[in-house]
Amino acid sequence: IPQSYETIRVTLQHPQFAPTPTEIAVNNEQAKSLVLQIRRGITVTGLVTDTAGRPLAGASIREIHDRQEPALSCTADAAGRFELKNLRPGDTLLAAQANGLAPALLETNLSASPTELMFTLQPGHVLKGRVVDDRGTPVPDAVARTDRDSLGLRKIEWSVKTDSEGR
């Protein structure tokens, strides 16, 4: 670590624990014998269905955040059930998505208590169009995808690659 640094931020990660950020003083003797404590995470279980109550096998459930560590995610089983492990306690934003339906967002506060969540996905809007250049010529193999919002969150994950007609 450069001598000009007084502290550094690190995130402790392990598949069986929640990502745990910490700040470390690096300009003292204790920096040579650190003990860093990683936190146990919260497990969230739940069900993803459509508006008729049918389970949505293969639906994706993911954590949405603007932190540096990867967002956690999982996939619903054949019964529409999911288990998302090792989330940080506190306010959490989750999204559920399945092909052909609009994504659903759920904000919840996670604590040490078991948390059971329910997502009901509804029909959404259909987007159709073309990608063209400045002369109106179709652009094949262009990618259109959702981007992050003004808070830096990518709440909807969607992308498509155009065909030979730019569609």
C-alpha atoms as a printed R data frame, in Angstrom:
    type eleno elety resid chain resno       x       y       z
1   ATOM     1    CA   ILE     A     1   0.000   0.000   0.000
2   ATOM     2    CA   PRO     A     2   1.461   3.417  -0.846
3   ATOM     3    CA   GLN     A     3   2.836   5.206   2.205
4   ATOM     4    CA   SER     A     4   0.716   8.257   1.424
5   ATOM     5    CA   TYR     A     5  -2.469   6.258   2.105
6   ATOM     6    CA   GLU     A     6  -3.947   6.433   5.582
7   ATOM     7    CA   THR     A     7  -6.846   4.061   4.952
8   ATOM     8    CA   ILE     A     8  -8.182   1.753   2.264
9   ATOM     9    CA   ARG     A     9 -11.662   0.329   1.690
10  ATOM    10    CA   VAL     A    10 -11.965  -3.383   1.092
11  ATOM    11    CA   THR     A    11 -14.913  -5.704   0.664
12  ATOM    12    CA   LEU     A    12 -14.658  -9.213   2.102
13  ATOM    13    CA   GLN     A    13 -16.342 -11.809  -0.135
14  ATOM    14    CA   HIS     A    14 -17.028 -15.528   0.184
15  ATOM    15    CA   PRO     A    15 -19.869 -17.650  -1.279
16  ATOM    16    CA   GLN     A    16 -21.184 -18.535   2.192
17  ATOM    17    CA   PHE     A    17 -21.219 -14.960   3.580
18  ATOM    18    CA   ALA     A    18 -22.638 -11.537   2.760
19  ATOM    19    CA   PRO     A    19 -20.266  -9.088   1.081
20  ATOM    20    CA   THR     A    20 -18.781  -7.128   3.976
21  ATOM    21    CA   PRO     A    21 -17.228  -3.703   3.325
22  ATOM    22    CA   THR     A    22 -14.731  -2.313   5.796
23  ATOM    23    CA   GLU     A    23 -12.222   0.499   6.026
24  ATOM    24    CA   ILE     A    24  -8.713  -0.325   7.203
25  ATOM    25    CA   ALA     A    25  -6.112   2.011   8.657
26  ATOM    26    CA   VAL     A    26  -2.877   1.114   6.882
27  ATOM    27    CA   ASN     A    27  -0.391   3.489   8.461
28  ATOM    28    CA   ASN     A    28   0.029   1.870  11.894
29  ATOM    29    CA   GLU     A    29   1.425  -1.309  13.472
30  ATOM    30    CA   GLN     A    30  -2.017  -2.976  13.700
31  ATOM    31    CA   ALA     A    31  -2.086  -3.065   9.875
32  ATOM    32    CA   LYS     A    32   0.507  -5.860  10.050
33  ATOM    33    CA   SER     A    33  -1.734  -8.240  12.018
34  ATOM    34    CA   LEU     A    34  -5.308  -7.483  10.989
35  ATOM    35    CA   VAL     A    35  -8.308  -9.609  11.899
36  ATOM    36    CA   LEU     A    36 -11.204  -8.844   9.549
37  ATOM    37    CA   GLN     A    37 -14.666 -10.146  10.375
38  ATOM    38    CA   ILE     A    38 -16.937 -11.213   7.516
39  ATOM    39    CA   ARG     A    39 -20.701 -11.138   8.176
40  ATOM    40    CA   ARG     A    40 -23.218 -13.898   7.700
41  ATOM    41    CA   GLY     A    41 -25.883 -12.983   5.176
42  ATOM    42    CA   ILE     A    42 -29.656 -13.134   5.086
43  ATOM    43    CA   THR     A    43 -31.490 -15.784   3.037
44  ATOM    44    CA   VAL     A    44 -34.639 -14.744   1.215
45  ATOM    45    CA   THR     A    45 -37.069 -17.321  -0.168
46  ATOM    46    CA   GLY     A    46 -40.213 -16.812  -2.144
47  ATOM    47    CA   LEU     A    47 -42.459 -17.456  -5.099
48  ATOM    48    CA   VAL     A    48 -42.777 -15.890  -8.553
49  ATOM    49    CA   THR     A    49 -46.150 -16.210 -10.323
50  ATOM    50    CA   ASP     A    50 -48.110 -14.566 -13.118
51  ATOM    51    CA   THR     A    51 -51.410 -12.762 -12.480
52  ATOM    52    CA   ALA     A    52 -53.324 -16.066 -12.781
53  ATOM    53    CA   GLY     A    53 -51.222 -17.537  -9.943
54  ATOM    54    CA   ARG     A    54 -49.231 -19.861 -12.217
55  ATOM    55    CA   PRO     A    55 -45.623 -20.414 -11.084
56  ATOM    56    CA   LEU     A    56 -42.971 -18.923 -13.343
57  ATOM    57    CA   ALA     A    57 -40.192 -21.482 -13.730
58  ATOM    58    CA   GLY     A    58 -36.928 -19.908 -14.835
59  ATOM    59    CA   ALA     A    59 -37.781 -16.398 -13.618
60  ATOM    60    CA   SER     A    60 -34.673 -14.503 -12.538
61  ATOM    61    CA   ILE     A    61 -34.515 -12.798  -9.169
62  ATOM    62    CA   ARG     A    62 -31.686 -10.371  -8.529
63  ATOM    63    CA   GLU     A    63 -30.461  -7.826  -6.065
64  ATOM    64    CA   ILE     A    64 -30.215  -4.259  -7.361
65  ATOM    65    CA   HIS     A    65 -27.582  -1.950  -5.904
66  ATOM    66    CA   ASP     A    66 -24.892   0.548  -6.844
67  ATOM    67    CA   ARG     A    67 -22.074  -0.953  -4.775
68  ATOM    68    CA   GLN     A    68 -18.865  -2.333  -6.253
69  ATOM    69    CA   GLU     A    69 -19.454  -5.999  -5.413
70  ATOM    70    CA   PRO     A    70 -21.523  -8.147  -7.804
71  ATOM    71    CA   ALA     A    71 -25.284  -8.224  -7.346
72  ATOM    72    CA   LEU     A    72 -26.579 -11.571  -6.096
73  ATOM    73    CA   SER     A    73 -29.095 -13.477  -8.213
74  ATOM    74    CA   CYS     A    74 -30.907 -16.786  -8.560
75  ATOM    75    CA   THR     A    75 -33.453 -18.558 -10.775
76  ATOM    76    CA   ALA     A    76 -36.916 -19.801  -9.816
77  ATOM    77    CA   ASP     A    77 -37.397 -23.583  -9.965
78  ATOM    78    CA   ALA     A    78 -40.229 -25.466 -11.733
79  ATOM    79    CA   ALA     A    79 -42.629 -24.527  -8.915
80  ATOM    80    CA   GLY     A    80 -41.703 -20.833  -9.189
81  ATOM    81    CA   ARG     A    81 -39.817 -21.001  -5.855
82  ATOM    82    CA   PHE     A    82 -36.504 -19.267  -5.289
83  ATOM    83    CA   GLU     A    83 -33.828 -18.903  -2.628
84  ATOM    84    CA   LEU     A    84 -31.443 -15.956  -2.644
85  ATOM    85    CA   LYS     A    85 -28.623 -16.377  -0.120
86  ATOM    86    CA   ASN     A    86 -26.120 -14.125   1.605
87  ATOM    87    CA   LEU     A    87 -27.805 -10.761   1.200
88  ATOM    88    CA   ARG     A    88 -26.775  -7.864   3.395
89  ATOM    89    CA   PRO     A    89 -29.174  -6.956   6.192
90  ATOM    90    CA   GLY     A    90 -31.057  -3.667   5.831
91  ATOM    91    CA   ASP     A    91 -32.912  -1.988   2.979
92  ATOM    92    CA   THR     A    92 -32.738  -4.105  -0.164
93  ATOM    93    CA   LEU     A    93 -34.175  -3.708  -3.662
94  ATOM    94    CA   LEU     A    94 -34.958  -6.924  -5.555
95  ATOM    95    CA   ALA     A    95 -36.213  -7.479  -9.105
96  ATOM    96    CA   ALA     A    96 -37.961 -10.483 -10.651
97  ATOM    97    CA   GLN     A    97 -38.114 -10.969 -14.424
98  ATOM    98    CA   ALA     A    98 -39.507 -13.606 -16.777
99  ATOM    99    CA   ASN     A    99 -39.802 -13.666 -20.550
100 ATOM   100    CA   GLY     A   100 -42.994 -12.116 -21.888
101 ATOM   101    CA   LEU     A   101 -43.912 -10.324 -18.648
102 ATOM   102    CA   ALA     A   102 -43.045  -6.990 -17.072
103 ATOM   103    CA   PRO     A   103 -40.365  -7.046 -14.366
104 ATOM   104    CA   ALA     A   104 -41.447  -6.434 -10.768
105 ATOM   105    CA   LEU     A   105 -39.443  -4.502  -8.176
106 ATOM   106    CA   LEU     A   106 -39.738  -5.022  -4.445
107 ATOM   107    CA   GLU     A   107 -38.086  -2.939  -1.746
108 ATOM   108    CA   THR     A   108 -37.814  -4.654   1.610
109 ATOM   109    CA   ASN     A   109 -35.881  -4.399   4.843
110 ATOM   110    CA   LEU     A   110 -33.999  -7.598   5.620
111 ATOM   111    CA   SER     A   111 -33.296  -8.687   9.178
112 ATOM   112    CA   ALA     A   112 -32.135 -11.928  10.790
113 ATOM   113    CA   SER     A   113 -35.701 -13.292  10.612
114 ATOM   114    CA   PRO     A   114 -36.533 -15.603   7.703
115 ATOM   115    CA   THR     A   115 -37.989 -13.588   4.843
116 ATOM   116    CA   GLU     A   116 -40.580 -14.987   2.422
117 ATOM   117    CA   LEU     A   117 -41.367 -12.803  -0.608
118 ATOM   118    CA   MET     A   118 -43.985 -12.961  -3.341
119 ATOM   119    CA   PHE     A   119 -43.568 -11.540  -6.842
120 ATOM   120    CA   THR     A   120 -46.547 -11.383  -9.212
121 ATOM   121    CA   LEU     A   121 -45.464 -10.511 -12.743
122 ATOM   122    CA   GLN     A   122 -47.933  -8.781 -15.020
123 ATOM   123    CA   PRO     A   123 -48.114  -8.306 -18.787
124 ATOM   124    CA   GLY     A   124 -45.867  -5.515 -19.989
125 ATOM   125    CA   HIS     A   125 -45.355  -3.301 -23.014
126 ATOM   126    CA   VAL     A   126 -43.942  -4.639 -26.272
127 ATOM   127    CA   LEU     A   127 -41.073  -2.754 -27.917
128 ATOM   128    CA   LYS     A   128 -40.472  -3.145 -31.648
129 ATOM   129    CA   GLY     A   129 -38.330  -1.025 -33.905
130 ATOM   130    CA   ARG     A   130 -35.256  -0.693 -36.050
131 ATOM   131    CA   VAL     A   131 -31.745   0.645 -35.678
132 ATOM   132    CA   VAL     A   132 -30.609   2.745 -38.626
133 ATOM   133    CA   ASP     A   133 -27.617   4.944 -39.381
134 ATOM   134    CA   ASP     A   134 -27.775   8.669 -40.214
135 ATOM   135    CA   ARG     A   135 -28.826   7.811 -43.819
136 ATOM   136    CA   GLY     A   136 -31.655   5.530 -42.727
137 ATOM   137    CA   THR     A   137 -29.771   2.338 -43.622
138 ATOM   138    CA   PRO     A   138 -30.564  -0.615 -41.295
139 ATOM   139    CA   VAL     A   139 -27.689  -1.580 -38.965
140 ATOM   140    CA   PRO     A   140 -27.365  -5.349 -38.455
141 ATOM   141    CA   ASP     A   141 -25.850  -6.761 -35.243
142 ATOM   142    CA   ALA     A   142 -26.442  -3.567 -33.237
143 ATOM   143    CA   VAL     A   143 -27.268  -4.110 -29.569
144 ATOM   144    CA   ALA     A   144 -29.997  -2.257 -27.697
145 ATOM   145    CA   ARG     A   145 -30.122  -2.709 -23.937
146 ATOM   146    CA   THR     A   146 -31.508  -1.059 -20.868
147 ATOM   147    CA   ASP     A   147 -29.197   1.275 -19.017
148 ATOM   148    CA   ARG     A   148 -28.835   2.498 -15.461
149 ATOM   149    CA   ASP     A   149 -31.285   5.067 -14.120
150 ATOM   150    CA   SER     A   150 -30.359   8.454 -12.608
151 ATOM   151    CA   LEU     A   151 -29.462   6.707  -9.319
152 ATOM   152    CA   GLY     A   152 -27.038   4.362 -11.074
153 ATOM   153    CA   LEU     A   153 -29.336   1.319 -10.799
154 ATOM   154    CA   ARG     A   154 -30.078  -1.068 -13.653
155 ATOM   155    CA   LYS     A   155 -33.588  -2.061 -12.560
156 ATOM   156    CA   ILE     A   156 -34.577  -3.811 -15.786
157 ATOM   157    CA   GLU     A   157 -32.214  -6.174 -17.572
158 ATOM   158    CA   TRP     A   158 -33.137  -6.383 -21.244
159 ATOM   159    CA   SER     A   159 -31.095  -6.544 -24.417
160 ATOM   160    CA   VAL     A   160 -31.583  -7.490 -28.040
161 ATOM   161    CA   LYS     A   161 -29.353  -7.765 -31.102
162 ATOM   162    CA   THR     A   162 -30.653  -6.547 -34.450
163 ATOM   163    CA   ASP     A   163 -31.085  -8.795 -37.485
164 ATOM   164    CA   SER     A   164 -29.992  -8.012 -41.070
165 ATOM   165    CA   GLU     A   165 -32.861  -5.484 -41.366
166 ATOM   166    CA   GLY     A   166 -31.856  -3.654 -38.171
167 ATOM   167    CA   ARG     A   167 -34.917  -5.046 -36.321
